Coordinates of C-alpha atoms and ligand atoms in Angstrom, one line a residue:
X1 CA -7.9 -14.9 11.2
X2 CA -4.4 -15.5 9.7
X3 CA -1.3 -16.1 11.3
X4 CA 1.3 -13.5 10.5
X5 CA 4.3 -15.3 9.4
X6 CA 7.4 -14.4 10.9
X7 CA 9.5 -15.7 8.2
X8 CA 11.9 -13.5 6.0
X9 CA 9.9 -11.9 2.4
X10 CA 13.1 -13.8 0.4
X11 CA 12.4 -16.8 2.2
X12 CA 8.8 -16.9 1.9
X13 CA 8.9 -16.2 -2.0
X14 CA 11.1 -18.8 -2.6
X15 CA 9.6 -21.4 -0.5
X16 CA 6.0 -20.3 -2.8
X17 CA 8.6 -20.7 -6.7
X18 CA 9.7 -23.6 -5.3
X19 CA 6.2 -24.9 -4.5
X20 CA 5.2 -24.3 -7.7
X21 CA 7.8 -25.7 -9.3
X22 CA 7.5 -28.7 -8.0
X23 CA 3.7 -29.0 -8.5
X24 CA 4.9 -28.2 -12.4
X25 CA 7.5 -31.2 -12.2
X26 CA 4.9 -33.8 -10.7
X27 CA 2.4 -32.7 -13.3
X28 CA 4.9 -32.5 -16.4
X29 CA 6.1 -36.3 -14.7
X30 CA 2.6 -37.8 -14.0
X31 CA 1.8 -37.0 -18.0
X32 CA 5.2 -37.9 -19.1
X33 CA 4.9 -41.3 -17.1
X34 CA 1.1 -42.1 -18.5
X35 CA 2.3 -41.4 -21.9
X36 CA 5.6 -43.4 -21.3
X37 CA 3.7 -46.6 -20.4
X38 CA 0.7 -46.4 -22.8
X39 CA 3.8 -46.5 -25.5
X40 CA 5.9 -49.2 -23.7
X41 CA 2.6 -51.2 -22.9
X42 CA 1.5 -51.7 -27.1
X43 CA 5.4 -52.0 -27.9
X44 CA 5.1 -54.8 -25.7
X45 CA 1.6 -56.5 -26.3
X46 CA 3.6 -56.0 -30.1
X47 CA 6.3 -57.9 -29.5
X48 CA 4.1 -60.5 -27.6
X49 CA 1.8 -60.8 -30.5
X50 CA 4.8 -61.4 -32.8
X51 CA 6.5 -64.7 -30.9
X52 CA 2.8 -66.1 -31.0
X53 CA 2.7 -65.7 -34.6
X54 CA 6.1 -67.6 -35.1
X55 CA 4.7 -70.3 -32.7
X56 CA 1.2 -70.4 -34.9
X57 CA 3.3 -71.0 -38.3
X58 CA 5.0 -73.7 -36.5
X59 CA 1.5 -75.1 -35.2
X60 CA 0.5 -74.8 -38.6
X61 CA 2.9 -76.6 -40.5
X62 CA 3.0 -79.0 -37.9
X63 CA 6.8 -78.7 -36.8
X64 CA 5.9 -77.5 -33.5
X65 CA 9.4 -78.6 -31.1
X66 CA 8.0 -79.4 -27.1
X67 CA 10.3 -76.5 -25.9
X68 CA 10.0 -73.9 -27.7
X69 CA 13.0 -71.4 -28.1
X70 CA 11.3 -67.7 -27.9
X71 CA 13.0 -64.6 -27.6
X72 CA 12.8 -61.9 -25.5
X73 CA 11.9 -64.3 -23.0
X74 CA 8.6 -64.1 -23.4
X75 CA 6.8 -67.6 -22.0
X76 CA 4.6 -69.6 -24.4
X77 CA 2.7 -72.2 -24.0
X78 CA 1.0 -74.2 -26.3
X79 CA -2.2 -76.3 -25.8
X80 CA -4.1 -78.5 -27.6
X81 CA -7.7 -78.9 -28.3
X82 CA -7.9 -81.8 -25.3
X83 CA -6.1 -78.2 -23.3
X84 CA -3.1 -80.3 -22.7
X85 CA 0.4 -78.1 -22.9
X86 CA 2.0 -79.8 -25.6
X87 CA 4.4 -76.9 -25.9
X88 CA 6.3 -74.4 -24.2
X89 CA 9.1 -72.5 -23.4
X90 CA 11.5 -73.8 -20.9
X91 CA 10.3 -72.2 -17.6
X92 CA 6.8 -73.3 -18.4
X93 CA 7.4 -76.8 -19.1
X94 CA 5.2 -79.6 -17.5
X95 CA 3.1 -76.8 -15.6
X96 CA -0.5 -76.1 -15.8
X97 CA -2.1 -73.6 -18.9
X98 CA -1.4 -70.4 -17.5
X99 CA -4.4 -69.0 -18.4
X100 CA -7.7 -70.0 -19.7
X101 CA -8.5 -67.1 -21.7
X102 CA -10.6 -68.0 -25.0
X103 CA -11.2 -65.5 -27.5
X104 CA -15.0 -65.1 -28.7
X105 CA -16.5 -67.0 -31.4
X106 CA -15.2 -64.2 -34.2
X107 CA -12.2 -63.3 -33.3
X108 CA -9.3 -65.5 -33.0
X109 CA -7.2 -63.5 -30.5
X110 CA -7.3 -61.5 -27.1
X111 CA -5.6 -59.6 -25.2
X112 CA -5.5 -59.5 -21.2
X113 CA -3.6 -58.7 -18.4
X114 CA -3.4 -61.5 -15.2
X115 CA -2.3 -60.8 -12.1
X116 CA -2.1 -62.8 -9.2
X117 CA -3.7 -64.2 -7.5
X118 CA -4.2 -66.2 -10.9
X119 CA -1.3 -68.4 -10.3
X120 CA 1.5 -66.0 -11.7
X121 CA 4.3 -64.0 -10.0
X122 CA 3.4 -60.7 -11.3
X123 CA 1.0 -59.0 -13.4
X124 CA 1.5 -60.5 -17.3
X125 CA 0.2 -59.2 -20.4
X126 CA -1.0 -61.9 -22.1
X127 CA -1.8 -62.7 -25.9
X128 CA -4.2 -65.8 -26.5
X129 CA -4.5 -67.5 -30.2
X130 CA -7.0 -69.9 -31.2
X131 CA -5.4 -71.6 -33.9
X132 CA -8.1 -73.6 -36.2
X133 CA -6.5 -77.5 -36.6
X134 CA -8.5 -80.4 -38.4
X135 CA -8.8 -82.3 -35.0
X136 CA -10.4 -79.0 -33.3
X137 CA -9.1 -75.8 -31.6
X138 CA -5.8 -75.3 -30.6
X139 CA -4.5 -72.6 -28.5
X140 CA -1.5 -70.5 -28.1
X141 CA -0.6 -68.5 -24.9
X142 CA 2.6 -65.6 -24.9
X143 CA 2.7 -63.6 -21.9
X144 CA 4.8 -60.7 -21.6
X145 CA 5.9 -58.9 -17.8
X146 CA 3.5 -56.2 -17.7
X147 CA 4.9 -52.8 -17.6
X148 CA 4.3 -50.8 -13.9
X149 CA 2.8 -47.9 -13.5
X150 CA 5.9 -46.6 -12.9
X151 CA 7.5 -48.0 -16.0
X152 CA 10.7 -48.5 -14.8
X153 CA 13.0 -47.6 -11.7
X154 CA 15.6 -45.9 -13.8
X155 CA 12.7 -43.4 -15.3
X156 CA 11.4 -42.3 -11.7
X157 CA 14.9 -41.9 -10.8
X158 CA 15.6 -39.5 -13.6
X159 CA 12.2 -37.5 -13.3
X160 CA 12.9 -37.3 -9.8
X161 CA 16.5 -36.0 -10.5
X162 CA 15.1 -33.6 -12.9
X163 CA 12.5 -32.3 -10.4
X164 CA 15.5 -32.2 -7.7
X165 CA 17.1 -29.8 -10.0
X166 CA 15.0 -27.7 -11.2
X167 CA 13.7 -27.1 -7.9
X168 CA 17.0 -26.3 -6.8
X169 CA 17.5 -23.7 -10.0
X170 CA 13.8 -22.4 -9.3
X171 CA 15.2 -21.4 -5.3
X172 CA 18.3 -20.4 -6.0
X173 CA 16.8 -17.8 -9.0
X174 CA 13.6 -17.1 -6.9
X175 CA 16.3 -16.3 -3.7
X176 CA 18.5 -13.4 -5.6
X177 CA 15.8 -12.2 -7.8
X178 CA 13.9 -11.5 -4.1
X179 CA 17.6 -10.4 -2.9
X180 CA 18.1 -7.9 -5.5
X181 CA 14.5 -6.6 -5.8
X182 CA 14.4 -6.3 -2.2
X183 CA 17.8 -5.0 -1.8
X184 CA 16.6 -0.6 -2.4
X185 CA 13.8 -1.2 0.8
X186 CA 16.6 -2.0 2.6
X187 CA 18.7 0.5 1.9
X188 CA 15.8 2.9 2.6
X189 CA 14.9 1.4 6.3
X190 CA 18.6 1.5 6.6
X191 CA 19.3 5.5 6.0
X192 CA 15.5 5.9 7.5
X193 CA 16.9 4.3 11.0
X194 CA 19.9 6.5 10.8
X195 CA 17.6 9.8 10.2
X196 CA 17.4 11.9 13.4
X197 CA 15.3 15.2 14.6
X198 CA 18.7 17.0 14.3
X199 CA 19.9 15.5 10.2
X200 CA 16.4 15.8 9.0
X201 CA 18.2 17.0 5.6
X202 CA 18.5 13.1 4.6
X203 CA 16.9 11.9 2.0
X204 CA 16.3 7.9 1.3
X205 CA 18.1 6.5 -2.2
X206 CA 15.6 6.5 -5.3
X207 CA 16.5 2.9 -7.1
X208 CA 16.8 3.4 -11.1
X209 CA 13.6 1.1 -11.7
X210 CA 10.4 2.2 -12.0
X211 CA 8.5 0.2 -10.2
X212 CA 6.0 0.4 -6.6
X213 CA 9.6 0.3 -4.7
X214 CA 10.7 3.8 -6.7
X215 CA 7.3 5.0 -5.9
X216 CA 7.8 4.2 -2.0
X217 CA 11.2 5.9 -1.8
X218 CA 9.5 9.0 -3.4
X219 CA 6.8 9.2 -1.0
X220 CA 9.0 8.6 1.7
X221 CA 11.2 11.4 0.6
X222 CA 8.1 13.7 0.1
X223 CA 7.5 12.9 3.9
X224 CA 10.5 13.6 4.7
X225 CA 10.6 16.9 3.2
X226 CA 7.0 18.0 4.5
X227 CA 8.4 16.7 8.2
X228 CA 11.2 18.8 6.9
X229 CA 9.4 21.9 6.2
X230 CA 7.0 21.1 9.7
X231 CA 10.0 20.9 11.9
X232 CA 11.8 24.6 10.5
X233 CA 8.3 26.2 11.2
X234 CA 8.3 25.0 14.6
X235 CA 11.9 25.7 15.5
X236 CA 11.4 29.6 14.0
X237 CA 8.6 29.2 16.4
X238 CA 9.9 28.3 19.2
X239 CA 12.3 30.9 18.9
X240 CA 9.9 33.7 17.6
X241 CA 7.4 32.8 20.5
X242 CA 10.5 32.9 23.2
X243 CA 12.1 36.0 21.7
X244 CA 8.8 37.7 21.8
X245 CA 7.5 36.4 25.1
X246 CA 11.4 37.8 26.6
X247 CA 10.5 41.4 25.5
X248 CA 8.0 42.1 28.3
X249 CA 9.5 40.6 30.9
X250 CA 13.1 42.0 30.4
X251 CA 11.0 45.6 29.7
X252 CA 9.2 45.2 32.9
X253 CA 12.3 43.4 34.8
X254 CA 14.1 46.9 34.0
X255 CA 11.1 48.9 34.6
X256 CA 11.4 47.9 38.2
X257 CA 15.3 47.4 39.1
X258 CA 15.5 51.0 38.0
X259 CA 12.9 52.0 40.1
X260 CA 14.4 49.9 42.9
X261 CA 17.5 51.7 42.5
X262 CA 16.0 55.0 43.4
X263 CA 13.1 54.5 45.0
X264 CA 12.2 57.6 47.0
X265 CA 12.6 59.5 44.0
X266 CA 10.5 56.9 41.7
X267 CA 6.9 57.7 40.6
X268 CA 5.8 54.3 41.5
X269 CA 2.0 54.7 39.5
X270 CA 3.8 55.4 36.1
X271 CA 6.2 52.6 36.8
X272 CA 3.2 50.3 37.6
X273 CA 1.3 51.2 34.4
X274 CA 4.7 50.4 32.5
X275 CA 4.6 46.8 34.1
X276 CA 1.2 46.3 33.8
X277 CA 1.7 47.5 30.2
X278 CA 4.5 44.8 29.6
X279 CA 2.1 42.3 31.6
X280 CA -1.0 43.2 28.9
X281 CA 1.6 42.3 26.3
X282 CA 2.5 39.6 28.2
X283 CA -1.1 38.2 28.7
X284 CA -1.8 38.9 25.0
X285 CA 1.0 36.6 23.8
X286 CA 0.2 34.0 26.0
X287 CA -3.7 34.5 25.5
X288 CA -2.9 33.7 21.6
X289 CA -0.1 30.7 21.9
X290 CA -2.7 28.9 23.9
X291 CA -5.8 30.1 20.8
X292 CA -2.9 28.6 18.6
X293 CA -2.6 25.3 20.5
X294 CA -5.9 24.3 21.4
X295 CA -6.7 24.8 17.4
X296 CA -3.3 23.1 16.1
X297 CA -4.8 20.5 18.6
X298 CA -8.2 20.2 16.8
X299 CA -10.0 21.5 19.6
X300 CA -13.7 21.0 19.1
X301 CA -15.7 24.2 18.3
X302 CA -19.2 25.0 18.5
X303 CA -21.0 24.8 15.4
X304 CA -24.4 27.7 15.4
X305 CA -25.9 29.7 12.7
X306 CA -24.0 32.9 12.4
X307 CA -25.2 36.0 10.9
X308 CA -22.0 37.6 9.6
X309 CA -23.8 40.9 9.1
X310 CA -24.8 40.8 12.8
X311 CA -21.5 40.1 14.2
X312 CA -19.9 42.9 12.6
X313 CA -22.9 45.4 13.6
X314 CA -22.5 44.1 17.3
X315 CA -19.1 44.3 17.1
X316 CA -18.9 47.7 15.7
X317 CA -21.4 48.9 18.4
X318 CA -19.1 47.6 20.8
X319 CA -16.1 49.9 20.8
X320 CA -15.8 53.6 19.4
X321 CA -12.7 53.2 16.4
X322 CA -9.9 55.9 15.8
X323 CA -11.3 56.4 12.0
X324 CA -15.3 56.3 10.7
X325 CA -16.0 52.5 9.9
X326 CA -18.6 52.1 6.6
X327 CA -20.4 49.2 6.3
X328 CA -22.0 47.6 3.3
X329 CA -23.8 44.4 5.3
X330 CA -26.0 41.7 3.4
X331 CA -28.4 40.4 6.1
X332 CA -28.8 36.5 5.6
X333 CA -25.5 36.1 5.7
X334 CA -24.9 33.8 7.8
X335 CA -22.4 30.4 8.2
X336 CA -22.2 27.6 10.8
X337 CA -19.4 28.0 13.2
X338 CA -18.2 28.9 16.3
X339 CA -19.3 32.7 16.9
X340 CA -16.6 33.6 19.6
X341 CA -13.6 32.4 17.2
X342 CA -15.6 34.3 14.1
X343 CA -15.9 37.5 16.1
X344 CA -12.5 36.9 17.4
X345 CA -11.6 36.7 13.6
X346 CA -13.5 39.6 12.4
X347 CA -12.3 42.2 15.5
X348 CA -8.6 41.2 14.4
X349 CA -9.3 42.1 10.6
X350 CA -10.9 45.3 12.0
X351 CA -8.0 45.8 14.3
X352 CA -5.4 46.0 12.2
X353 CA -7.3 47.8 9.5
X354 CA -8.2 50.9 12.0
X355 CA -4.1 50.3 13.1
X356 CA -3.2 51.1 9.2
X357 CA -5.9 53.3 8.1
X358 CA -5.2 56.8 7.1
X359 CA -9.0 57.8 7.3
X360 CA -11.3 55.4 6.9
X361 CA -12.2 51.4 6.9
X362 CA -15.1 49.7 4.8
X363 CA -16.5 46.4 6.3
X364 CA -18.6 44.6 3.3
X365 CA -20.4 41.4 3.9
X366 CA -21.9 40.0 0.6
X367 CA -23.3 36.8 -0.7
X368 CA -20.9 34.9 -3.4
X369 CA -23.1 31.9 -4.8
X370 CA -22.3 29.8 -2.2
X371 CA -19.9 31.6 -0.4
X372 CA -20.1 34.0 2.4
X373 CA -17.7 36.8 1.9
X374 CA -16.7 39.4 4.3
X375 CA -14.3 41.6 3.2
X376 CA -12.4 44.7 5.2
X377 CA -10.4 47.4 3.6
X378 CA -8.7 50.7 4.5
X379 CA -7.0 53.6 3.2
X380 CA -3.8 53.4 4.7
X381 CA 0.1 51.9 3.3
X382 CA -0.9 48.7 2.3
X383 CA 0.5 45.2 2.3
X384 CA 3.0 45.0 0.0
X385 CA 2.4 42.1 -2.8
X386 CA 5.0 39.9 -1.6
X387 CA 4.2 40.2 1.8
X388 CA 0.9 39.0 1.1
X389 CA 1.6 35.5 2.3
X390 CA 4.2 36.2 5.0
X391 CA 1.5 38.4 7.3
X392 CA -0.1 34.9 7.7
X393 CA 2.6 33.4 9.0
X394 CA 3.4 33.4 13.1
X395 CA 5.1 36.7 14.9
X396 CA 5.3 38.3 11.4
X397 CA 5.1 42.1 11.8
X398 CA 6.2 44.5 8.9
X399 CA 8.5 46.8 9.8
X400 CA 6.2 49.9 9.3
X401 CA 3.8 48.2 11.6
X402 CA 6.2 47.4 14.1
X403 CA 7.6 51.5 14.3
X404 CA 3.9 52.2 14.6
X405 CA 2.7 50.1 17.6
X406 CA 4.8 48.1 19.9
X407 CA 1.8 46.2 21.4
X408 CA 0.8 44.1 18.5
X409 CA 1.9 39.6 18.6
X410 CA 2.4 39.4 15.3
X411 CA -0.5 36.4 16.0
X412 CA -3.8 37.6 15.2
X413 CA -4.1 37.1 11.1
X414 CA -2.6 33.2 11.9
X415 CA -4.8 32.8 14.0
X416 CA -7.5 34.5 11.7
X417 CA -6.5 32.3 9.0
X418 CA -6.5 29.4 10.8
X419 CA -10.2 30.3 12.5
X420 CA -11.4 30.4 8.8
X421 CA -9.8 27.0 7.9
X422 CA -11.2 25.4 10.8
X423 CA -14.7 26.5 9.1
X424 CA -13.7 25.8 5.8
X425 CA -13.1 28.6 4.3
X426 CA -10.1 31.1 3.1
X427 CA -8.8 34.6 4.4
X428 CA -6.4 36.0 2.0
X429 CA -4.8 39.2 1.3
X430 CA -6.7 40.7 -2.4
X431 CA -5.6 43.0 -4.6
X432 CA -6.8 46.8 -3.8
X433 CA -6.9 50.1 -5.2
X434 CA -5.4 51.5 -2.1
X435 CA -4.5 50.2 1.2
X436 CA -5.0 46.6 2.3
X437 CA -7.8 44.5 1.6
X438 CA -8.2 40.9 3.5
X439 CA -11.0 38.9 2.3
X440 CA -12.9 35.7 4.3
X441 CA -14.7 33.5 2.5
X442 CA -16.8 31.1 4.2
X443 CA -19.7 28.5 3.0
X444 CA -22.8 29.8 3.4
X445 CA -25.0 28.0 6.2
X446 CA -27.4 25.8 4.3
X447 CA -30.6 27.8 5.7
X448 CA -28.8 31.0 3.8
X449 CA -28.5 29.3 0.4
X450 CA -32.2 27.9 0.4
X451 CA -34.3 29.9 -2.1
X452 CA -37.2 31.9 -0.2
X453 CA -40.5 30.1 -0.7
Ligands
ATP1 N1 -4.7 46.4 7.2 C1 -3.3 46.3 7.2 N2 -2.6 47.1 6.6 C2 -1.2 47.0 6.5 N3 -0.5 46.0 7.2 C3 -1.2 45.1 7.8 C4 -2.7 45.2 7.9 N4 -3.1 44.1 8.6 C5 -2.0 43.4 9.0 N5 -0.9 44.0 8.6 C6 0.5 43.6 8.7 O1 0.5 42.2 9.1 C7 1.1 42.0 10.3 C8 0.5 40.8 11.0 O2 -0.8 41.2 11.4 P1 -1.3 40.4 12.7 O3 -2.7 40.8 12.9 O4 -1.0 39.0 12.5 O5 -0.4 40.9 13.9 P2 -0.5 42.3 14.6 O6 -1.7 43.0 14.2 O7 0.9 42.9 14.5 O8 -0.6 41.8 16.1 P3 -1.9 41.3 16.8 O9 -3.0 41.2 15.8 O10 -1.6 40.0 17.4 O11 -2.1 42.3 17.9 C9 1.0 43.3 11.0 O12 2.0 43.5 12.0 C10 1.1 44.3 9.9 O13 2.5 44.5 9.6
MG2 MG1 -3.7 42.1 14.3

C-alpha cells in the first residue's frame, strides 16, 4: 500500500523536475568527464612520447647531458644497457629506474600506467623506449602525472556549478508553471467553499485553456446546475405539499368552530362527514407523500410475473365506473414487477380517465416487440399539448380538473410515472384523436417474449 503524501501538488512536482534534472546533469557530466579524460589522457601520453623522442636523438648522436632539461616537467630517466641511470631529469637524479617496463621483442615502445605501490607518489603514465646502441639496448623512461578520473578540481567545480544551476532554473520554472496551472482549481475550491444551500445561483470560473482543468470546472458547473434544478423542485415541493396538506385541515378546523359556535342548532352527522371528508383528503395526501418517499428512497419492490391483461380485468371487476370501460386485452402480457404498485399505477390511469371522460374509456393492452404497452384513453377535454409534461410533475392539477373535483392530490400520475421508471419503462402523455391518451410501456417479462414451442 502507498503512503499518501501530505505534501503540497507544487511542491511535489518540482521536487520530481528537479529530480530529473539532476539525474540529466550527472549523466550529461559522467559522459562529459569520460570524454574529457580519454582526450586529456592521449594529449598527454603525446606530449610524453614527444620529450622521449628528443632524449632518443640525443642518445643517438651520443650528446646525451647527465641531467637532462625536459619540459613540461615530465621526469626522464635514461638507462643503459648494464640498467644503470646514466640520465635524468633533476628530481630523478641518483635514484633507482623507475620502472622496469621493456617493450616486446617488435616493438620498441610501450605505454603503461604505474601506480603505487610501485615506488611512485601517484599514478604515472609512462612511455618506455628501447633505443638500439652498438654496445646493446638502451632504455629511455618519460612519465607523465596521470590524469584522475575526475580530470581536474576546477572541471568538477564547474559541472557541479552548472548542475547547481540548472537545478535551481528547473525548480524555480517547474514551481510557477505548477503555480499558474494550478492557480483556476483553486479558484474553483475557493467560490465552491463559498457556495451555500441559500446562493446556489453560483457558478465556478471556466479558465480560457482547454485542458482536463476546463473540463472539471464544466462538470462542476453542470453539478451545480442539476443541484440547482434538484433543490427548486424540492422547495416548490415543500411548499406545494404544505399548501395542499393546510387545505383539509383549515376546511375541517372551520367545519367544526362553526359548529362549535352553535351547537344546539348544528347537524352534527353532516358536519362529521365534512371532517371526515377533509380527513379522507387528508389521509390521501399523506398516503401518497409517503408512496413518493419510500420510492425517491429506492425502496425495494417485489419483482413477480405480471399479467397486465389480468390486472386490468381484476381491477375492472373490482369497482362499477361512472362511464362503460372497453377493453382490448392481449393475454400474455405480462412484465416483472411489483403487482400492488402496477395496479396502483393502472387504477390511477383509470381514475382520472373515468374523472375526464365524457362517455366512455378504452383500456388496450398490446404487445410491442419487446415492449408491454398498456394504453388508456377517453373521450373527454383532453390534456392540452403543453401540458403534456407538467401533469407529471408533483401537485399539478389543471384548472378544469381542479373546478371539477376538489378531492384529487395532484400526486397520482408522478407517482404513476415514477412506478413505471422503477420497472423500466415510460408513461407518457400521446397524441389522440380526442381526449387524453396516457400510454405505459414496460419490458416484457422474458417468459412473454419466448417464442411458443
Ligand atoms: N385523462 C385525463 N384527461 C384530462 N386531464 C387529465 C387526465 N388525467 C390527468 N389529467 C390532469 O392531470 C392532473 C394530474 O393528474 P394526477 O392523477 O396526477 O392528479 P389527480 O388525478 O388530480 O389527483 P389524484 O390522482 O392524486 O387523485 C389532473 O389533475 C388533471 O388535471
Ligand atoms: Mg389521478
Amino acid at each position: 500500500m502507498f503512503k499518501r503524501s501530505t505534501w503540497p501538488l507544487r511542491a511535489r512536482m518540482t521536487l520530481l523536475a528537479c529530480s530529473v534534472m539532476a539525474l540529466a546533469c550527472l549523466l550529461v557530466s559522467v559522459l562529459v568527464v569520460i570524454g574529457v579524460r580519454g582526450r586529456a589522457t592521449d594529449y598527454a601520453r603525446d606530449r610524453t612520447g614527444k620529450e622521449a623522442l628528443k632524449v632518443l636523438h640525443l642518445v643517438k648522436t651520443d650528446r646525451l647531458p647527465p641531467v637532462l632539461d625536459v619540459e613540461n616537467d615530465i621526469a626522464v630517466q635514461v638507462l643503459d644497457p648494464r640498467g644503470h641511470v646514466v640520465a635524468a631529469t633533476p628530481d630523478l637524479l641518483g635514484k633507482a629506474p623507475m620502472a622496469h617496463v621493456v617493450p616486446g621483442p617488435d616493438n620498441p615502445l610501450t605505454t603503461r600506467r604505474l601506480c603505487p605501490p610501485e615506488g611512485l607518489d601517484g599514478c604515472m603514465d609512462i612511455v618506455a623506449f628501447r633505443v638500439y646502441q652498438p654496445d646493446g639496448h638502451w632504455m629511455i623512461y618519460a612519465a607523465d602525472d596521470a590524469v584522475p578520473w575526475y580530470v581536474s578540481g576546477s572541471m568538477v567545480t564547474f559541472l557541479l556549478a552548472m548542475t547547481l544551476l540548472l537545478v535551481l532554473l528547473t525548480a524555480l520554472g517547474a514551481s510557477r508553471t505548477v503555480s499558474r496551472t494550478l492557480a483556476p482549481v483553486g479558484a474553483i475550491r475557493a467560490e465552491l467553499a463559498e457556495i451555500t444551500a441559500s446562493d446556489t445561483g453560483r457558478r465556478v470560473p471556466v479558465p480560457e485553456n482547454r485542458d482536463e482543468i476546463r473540463l472539471l470546472a464544466e462538470t462542476v458547473n453542470a453539478t451545480l446546475q442539476r443541484l440547482d434544478a434538484a433543490l427548486a423542485q424540492m422547495r416548490r415541493f415543500t411548499s406545494d405539499a404544505s399548501h395542499d396538506l393546510r387545505s383539509p385541515i383549515t376546511a375541517a378546523r372551520t367545519q367544526v368552530e362553526e359548529a362549535m359556535l352553535y351547537p344546539d342548532e348544528t347537524d352534527w352527522p353532516a358536519t362529521a362527514r365534512k371532517v371526515l371528508a377533509s380527513l379522507d383528503r387528508l389521509q390521501a395526501i399523506v398516503t401518497d407523500l409517503l408512496e413518493l418517499a419510500a420510492m425517491d428512497a429506492g425502496a425495494k419492490k417485489s419483482d413477480e410475473c405480471v399479467d397486465l391483461a389480468a390486472l386490468v380485468s381484476a381491477e375492472l371487476r373490482r369497482q362499477t365506473r361512472r362511464v362503460p370501460v372497453h377493453t382490448e386485452l392481449t393475454g400474455g402480457t405480462t412484465v416483472n414487477g411489483d403487482p400492488l404498485r402496477l395496479s396502483r399505477l393502472v387504477v390511477n390511469l383509470i381514475d382520472n380517465a373515468e374523472r375526464h371522460a365524457a362517455t366512455a374509456v378504452t383500456v388496450i393492452v398490446r404487445k410491442d416487440g419487446p415492449t408491454a404497452v398498456l394504453e388508456v384513453r377517453d373521450d373527454g377535454a383532453g390534456i392540452p399539448p403543453h401540458h403534456r409534461e407538467t401533469v407529471f410533475q408533483r401537485f399539478t392539477r389543471l384548472d378544469a380538473a381542479r373546478s371539477r373535483d376538489a378531492g384529487g392530490t395532484g400526486l397520482g400520475l408522478p407517482i404513476a410515472r415514477q412506478t413505471a421508471e422503477a420497472h423500466g419503462g415510460t408513461l407518457t402523455v400521446e397524441d389522440s384523436p380526442r381526449g387524453a391518451r396516457l400510454v405505459l410501456r414496460l419490458p416484457l417479462s422474458p417468459k412473454a417474449t419466448r417464442p411458443p414451442r
